[in-house]
Coordinates of C-alpha atoms in Angstrom, one line a residue:
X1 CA 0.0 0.0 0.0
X2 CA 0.7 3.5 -0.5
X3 CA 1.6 5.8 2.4
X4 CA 0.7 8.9 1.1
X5 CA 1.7 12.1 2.5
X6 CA 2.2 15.5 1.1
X7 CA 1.8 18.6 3.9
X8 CA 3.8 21.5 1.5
X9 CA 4.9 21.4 -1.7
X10 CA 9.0 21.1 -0.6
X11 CA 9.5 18.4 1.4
X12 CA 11.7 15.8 -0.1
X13 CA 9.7 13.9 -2.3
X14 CA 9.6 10.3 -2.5
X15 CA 6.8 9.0 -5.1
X16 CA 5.6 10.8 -8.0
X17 CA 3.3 10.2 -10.8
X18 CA 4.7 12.0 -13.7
X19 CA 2.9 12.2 -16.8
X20 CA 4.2 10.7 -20.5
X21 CA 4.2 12.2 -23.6
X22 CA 3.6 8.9 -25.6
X23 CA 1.0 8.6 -28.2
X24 CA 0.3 11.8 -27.2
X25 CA -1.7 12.3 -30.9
X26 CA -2.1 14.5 -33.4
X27 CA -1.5 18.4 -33.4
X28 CA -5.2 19.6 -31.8
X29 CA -7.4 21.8 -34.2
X30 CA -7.4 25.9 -32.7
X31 CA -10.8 25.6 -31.6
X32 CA -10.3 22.2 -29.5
X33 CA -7.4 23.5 -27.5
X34 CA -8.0 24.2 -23.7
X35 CA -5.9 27.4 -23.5
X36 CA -5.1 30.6 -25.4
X37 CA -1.2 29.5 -25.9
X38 CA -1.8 26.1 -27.0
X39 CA -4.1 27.8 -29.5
X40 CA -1.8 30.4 -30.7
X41 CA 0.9 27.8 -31.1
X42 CA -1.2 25.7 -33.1
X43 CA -2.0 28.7 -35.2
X44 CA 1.9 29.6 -35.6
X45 CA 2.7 25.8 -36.4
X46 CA 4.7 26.0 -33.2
X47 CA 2.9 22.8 -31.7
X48 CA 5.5 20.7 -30.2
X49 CA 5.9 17.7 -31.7
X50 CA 5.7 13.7 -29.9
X51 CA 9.5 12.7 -30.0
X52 CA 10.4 16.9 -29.0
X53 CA 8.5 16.3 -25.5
X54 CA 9.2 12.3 -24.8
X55 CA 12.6 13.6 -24.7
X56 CA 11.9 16.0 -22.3
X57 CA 9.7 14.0 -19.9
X58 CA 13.1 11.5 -20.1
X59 CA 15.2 14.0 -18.5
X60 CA 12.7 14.5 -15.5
X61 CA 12.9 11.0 -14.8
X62 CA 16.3 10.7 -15.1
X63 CA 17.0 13.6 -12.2
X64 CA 13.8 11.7 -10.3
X65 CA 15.8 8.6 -10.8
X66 CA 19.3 10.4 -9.7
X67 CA 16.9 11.3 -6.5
X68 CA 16.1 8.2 -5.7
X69 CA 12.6 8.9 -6.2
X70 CA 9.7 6.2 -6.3
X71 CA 8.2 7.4 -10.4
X72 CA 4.9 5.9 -11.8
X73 CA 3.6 6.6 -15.1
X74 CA 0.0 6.6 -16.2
X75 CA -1.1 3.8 -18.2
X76 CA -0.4 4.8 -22.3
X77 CA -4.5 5.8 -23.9
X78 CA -3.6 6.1 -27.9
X79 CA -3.6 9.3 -29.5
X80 CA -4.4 11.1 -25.6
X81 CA -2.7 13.6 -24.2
X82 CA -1.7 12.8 -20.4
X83 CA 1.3 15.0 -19.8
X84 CA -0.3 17.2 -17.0
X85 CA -0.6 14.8 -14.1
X86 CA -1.4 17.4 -11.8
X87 CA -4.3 18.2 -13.5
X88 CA -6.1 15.0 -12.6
X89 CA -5.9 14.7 -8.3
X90 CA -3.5 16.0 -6.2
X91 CA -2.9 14.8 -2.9
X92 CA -3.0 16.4 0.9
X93 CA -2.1 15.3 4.0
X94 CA -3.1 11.0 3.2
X95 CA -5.9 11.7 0.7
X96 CA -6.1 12.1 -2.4
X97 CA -8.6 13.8 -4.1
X98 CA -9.8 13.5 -7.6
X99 CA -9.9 16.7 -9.5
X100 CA -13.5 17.5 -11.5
X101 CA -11.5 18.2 -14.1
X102 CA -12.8 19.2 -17.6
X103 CA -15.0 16.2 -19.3
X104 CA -12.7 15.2 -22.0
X105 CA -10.5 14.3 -19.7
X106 CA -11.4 11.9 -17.6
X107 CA -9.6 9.4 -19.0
X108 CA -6.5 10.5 -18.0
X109 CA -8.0 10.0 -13.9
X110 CA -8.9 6.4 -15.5
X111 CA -5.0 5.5 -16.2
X112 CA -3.9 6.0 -12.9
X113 CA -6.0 3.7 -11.5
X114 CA -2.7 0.9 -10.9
X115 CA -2.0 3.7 -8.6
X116 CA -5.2 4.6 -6.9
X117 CA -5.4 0.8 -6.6
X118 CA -2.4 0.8 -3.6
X119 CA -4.2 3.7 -1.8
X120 CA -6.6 2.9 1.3
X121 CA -9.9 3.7 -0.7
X122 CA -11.2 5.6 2.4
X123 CA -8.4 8.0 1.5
X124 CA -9.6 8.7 -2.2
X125 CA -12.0 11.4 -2.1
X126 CA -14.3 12.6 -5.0
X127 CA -15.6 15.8 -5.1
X128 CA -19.3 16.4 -6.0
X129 CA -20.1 17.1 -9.1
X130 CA -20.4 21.0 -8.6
X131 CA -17.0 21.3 -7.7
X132 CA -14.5 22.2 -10.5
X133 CA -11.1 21.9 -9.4
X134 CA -7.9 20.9 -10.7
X135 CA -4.6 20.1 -9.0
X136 CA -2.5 23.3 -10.3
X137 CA -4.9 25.6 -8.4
X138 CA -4.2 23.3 -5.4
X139 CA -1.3 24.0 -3.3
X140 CA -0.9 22.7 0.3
X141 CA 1.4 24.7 2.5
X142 CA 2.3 23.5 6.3
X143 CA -1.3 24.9 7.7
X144 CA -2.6 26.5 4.8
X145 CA -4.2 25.5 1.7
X146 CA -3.7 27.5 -1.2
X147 CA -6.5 28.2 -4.1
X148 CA -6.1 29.3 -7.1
X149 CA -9.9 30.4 -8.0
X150 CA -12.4 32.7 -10.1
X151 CA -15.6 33.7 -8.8
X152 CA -16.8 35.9 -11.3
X153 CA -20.0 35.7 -12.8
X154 CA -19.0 35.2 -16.5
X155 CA -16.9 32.2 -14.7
X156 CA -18.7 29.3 -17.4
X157 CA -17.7 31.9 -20.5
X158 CA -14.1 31.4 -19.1
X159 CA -12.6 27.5 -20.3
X160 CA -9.2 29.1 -18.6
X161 CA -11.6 29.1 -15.3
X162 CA -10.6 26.0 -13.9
X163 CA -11.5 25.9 -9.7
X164 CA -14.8 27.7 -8.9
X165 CA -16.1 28.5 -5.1
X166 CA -18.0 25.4 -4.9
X167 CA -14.8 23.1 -4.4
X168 CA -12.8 26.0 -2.4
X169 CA -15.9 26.1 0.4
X170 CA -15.7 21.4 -0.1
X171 CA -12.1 21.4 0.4
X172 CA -12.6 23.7 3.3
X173 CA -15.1 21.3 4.8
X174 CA -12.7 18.5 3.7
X175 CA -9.4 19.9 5.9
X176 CA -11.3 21.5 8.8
X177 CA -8.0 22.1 10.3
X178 CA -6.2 23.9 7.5
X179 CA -6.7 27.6 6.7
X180 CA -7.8 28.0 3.1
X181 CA -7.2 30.8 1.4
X182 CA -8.6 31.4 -1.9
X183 CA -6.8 33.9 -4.8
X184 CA -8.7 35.1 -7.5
X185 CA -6.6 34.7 -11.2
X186 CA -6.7 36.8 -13.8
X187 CA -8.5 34.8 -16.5
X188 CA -8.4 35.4 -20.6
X189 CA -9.8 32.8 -23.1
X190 CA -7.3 34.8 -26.0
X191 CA -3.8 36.4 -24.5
X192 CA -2.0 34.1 -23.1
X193 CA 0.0 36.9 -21.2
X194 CA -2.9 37.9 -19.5
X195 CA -3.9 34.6 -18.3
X196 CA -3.1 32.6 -15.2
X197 CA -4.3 29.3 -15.9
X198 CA -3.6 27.7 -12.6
X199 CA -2.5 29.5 -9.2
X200 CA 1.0 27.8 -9.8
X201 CA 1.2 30.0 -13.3
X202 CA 1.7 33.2 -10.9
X203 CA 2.6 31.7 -7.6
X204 CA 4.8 28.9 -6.2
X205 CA 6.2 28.7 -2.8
X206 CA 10.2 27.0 -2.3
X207 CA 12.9 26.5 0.2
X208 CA 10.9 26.5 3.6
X209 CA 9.9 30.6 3.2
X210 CA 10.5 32.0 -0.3
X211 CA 8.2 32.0 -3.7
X212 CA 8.0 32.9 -6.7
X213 CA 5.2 35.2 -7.7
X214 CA 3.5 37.5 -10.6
X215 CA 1.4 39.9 -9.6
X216 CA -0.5 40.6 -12.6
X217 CA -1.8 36.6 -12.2
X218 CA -3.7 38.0 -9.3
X219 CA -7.3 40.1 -9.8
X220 CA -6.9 41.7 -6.1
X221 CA -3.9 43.2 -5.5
X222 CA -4.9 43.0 -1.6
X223 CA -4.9 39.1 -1.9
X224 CA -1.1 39.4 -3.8
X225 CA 0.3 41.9 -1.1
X226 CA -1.5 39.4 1.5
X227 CA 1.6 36.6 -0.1
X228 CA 3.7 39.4 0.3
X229 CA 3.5 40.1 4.1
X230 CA 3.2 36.3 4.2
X231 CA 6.6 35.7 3.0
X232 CA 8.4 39.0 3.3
X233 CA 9.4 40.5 -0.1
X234 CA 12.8 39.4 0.3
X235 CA 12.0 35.9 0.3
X236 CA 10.2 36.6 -3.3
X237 CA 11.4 36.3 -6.9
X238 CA 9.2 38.4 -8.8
X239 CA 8.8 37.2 -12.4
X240 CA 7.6 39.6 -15.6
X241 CA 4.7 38.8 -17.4
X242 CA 7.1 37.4 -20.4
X243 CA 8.5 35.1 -17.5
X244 CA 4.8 34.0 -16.3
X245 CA 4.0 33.8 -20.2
X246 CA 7.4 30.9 -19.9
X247 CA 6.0 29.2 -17.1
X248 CA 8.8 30.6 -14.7
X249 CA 7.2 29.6 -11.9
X250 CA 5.8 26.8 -12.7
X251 CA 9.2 24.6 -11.2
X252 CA 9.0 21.6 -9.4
X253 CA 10.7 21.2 -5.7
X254 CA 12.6 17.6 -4.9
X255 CA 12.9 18.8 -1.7
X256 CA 14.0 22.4 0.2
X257 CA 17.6 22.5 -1.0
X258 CA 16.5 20.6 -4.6
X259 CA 14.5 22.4 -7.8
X260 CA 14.2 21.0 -11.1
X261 CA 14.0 24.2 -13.3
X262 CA 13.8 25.0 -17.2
X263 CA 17.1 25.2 -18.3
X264 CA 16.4 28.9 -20.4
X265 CA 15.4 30.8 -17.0
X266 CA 18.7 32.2 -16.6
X267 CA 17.0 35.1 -14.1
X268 CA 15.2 32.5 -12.3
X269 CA 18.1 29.9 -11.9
X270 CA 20.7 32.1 -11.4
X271 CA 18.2 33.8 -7.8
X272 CA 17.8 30.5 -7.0
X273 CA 21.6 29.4 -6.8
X274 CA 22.3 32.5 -5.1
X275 CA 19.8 31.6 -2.2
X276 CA 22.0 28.2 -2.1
X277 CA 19.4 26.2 -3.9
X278 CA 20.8 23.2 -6.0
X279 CA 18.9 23.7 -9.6
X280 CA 18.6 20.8 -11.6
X281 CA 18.1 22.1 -15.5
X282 CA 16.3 20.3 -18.1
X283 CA 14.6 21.4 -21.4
X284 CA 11.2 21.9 -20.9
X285 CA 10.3 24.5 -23.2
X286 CA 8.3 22.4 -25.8
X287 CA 6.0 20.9 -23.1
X288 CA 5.8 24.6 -21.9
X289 CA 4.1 25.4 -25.1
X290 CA 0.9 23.9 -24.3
X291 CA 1.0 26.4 -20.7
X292 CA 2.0 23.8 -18.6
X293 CA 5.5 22.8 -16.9
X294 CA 7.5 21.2 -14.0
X295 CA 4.5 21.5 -11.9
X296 CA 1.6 20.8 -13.5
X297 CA 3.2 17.1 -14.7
X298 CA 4.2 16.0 -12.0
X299 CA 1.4 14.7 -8.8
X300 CA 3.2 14.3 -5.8
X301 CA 2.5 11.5 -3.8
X302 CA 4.8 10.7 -0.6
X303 CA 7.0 13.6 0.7
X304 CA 8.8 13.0 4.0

């Protein structure tokens, strides 16, 4: 059985599911892509290609594999795309919760199930149905829980609005004893500059008290200096909104000294080795076409 356990999103990690870029399938049509920069890459005939990004999912594993980290892989669905673990459940505490995510993909959920299978079934949690939420809107830090969210009315004109109100108030109900704090993100179905996807496009906490942060991901400035006071700003790397367009902060934490990073964020990397981080570089940048990185395929299952 699996022990799971995830309380922030630096301990040193110990099982993973990271995604695969096998069989991913043909280049999407524009109007079947879930987000503005998949779309305009599509349009550009930028679209990364299979062999491009099975290379690049390689080189995670191989650091995972340097870390002695436990790695599982979904189950290969032909001509599927089911790079962005995270999207599908993300776990806190020992639970793990399945993420409503949108329909089409609920077959990615479906090839995890060799995992699920090792996990106490009183510790798998569904969501009602009401509840849109997805894992890279989802962060757990120590006593808080992190939301990425967006309230507004025109929310179901939004496919970039990924985690309504509904599952912030069940996870609330779910974690009594956590605080959750909800962010509102700047959402746009058609400028991928002015859209934060997920909360872990603008925001992602590393080391034991330092993030990474882009204000203009946020709606209320008030919730964004609220991460400010929170951290203190010189524990903060703030990113431009040609890094957030990158996916600079969308990194992914081994443990509190250890940070796989994209191997073009000079800025970023070079910050981070001067705070005494180790960085571990791979290319990422043709999976970061489709506004996803580090983060968003990787689902963190055990951390110490």
């Amino acid at each position: 059985m699996l022990q799971l356990n995830v309380k922030n999103e630096t301990s040193r990690l110990r099982a993973v599911v990271l995604g695969t870029a096998e069989n991913n399938g043909p280049t999407p049509k524009a109007e079947d892509c879930y987000d503005p920069k998949s779309k305009q890459h599509v349009l550009a005939g930028t679209y990364p290609s299979e062999a491009d990004m099975i290379l690049e999912m390689e080189a995670v594993a191989r650091v995972f594999k340097k870390y002695n980290v436990q790695v599982f892989r979904p189950e290969i669905i032909e001509n599927y795309n089911q790079i962005f673990s995270r999207d599908i459940a993300f776990v806190i505490d020992d639970k793990l919760v399945k993420a409503n995510i949108l329909p089409d993909r609920g077959r990615e959920y479906d090839a995890i199930q060799h995992v699920i299978a090792q996990i106490d079934p009183q510790n798998v949690i569904e969501l009602p149905e009401e509840c849109h939420v997805e894992g890279g809107d989802v962060m757990p830090w120590n006593d808080y829980i992190f939301i990425g969210t967006y309230s507004g009315a025109d929310y179901s004109e939004y496919i970039t609005a990924r985690t309504n109100t509904d599952a912030v108030i069940a996870l609330q109900e779910l974690f009594p004893e956590k605080i959750v704090k909800a962010f509102e993100l700047r959402k746009s179905n058609t400028d991928p500059k002015e859209n934060a996807l997920h909360l872990d496009c603008c925001f992602q906490p590393i080391g034991k008290d330092k993030a990474i942060l882009h204000k203009n991901g946020f709606l209320v400035e008030k919730e964004y200096e609220w991460l400010i006071d929170f951290l203190g700003k010189e524990n903060v790397f703030e990113i431009t909104k040609e890094e957030m367009y990158n996916m600079n902060s969308n990194i992914f934490s081994i443990s509190e000294d250890v940070i796989i990073s994209e191997k073009n964020f000079t800025r970023l990397n070079t910050w981070l080795r001067e705070k005494g981080f180790t960085v571990e570089e791979v290319p990422y940048a043709e999976i970061a076409k489709q506004e996803g990185l580090l983060r968003c395929s990787t689902l963190p299952l055990i951390r110490d």
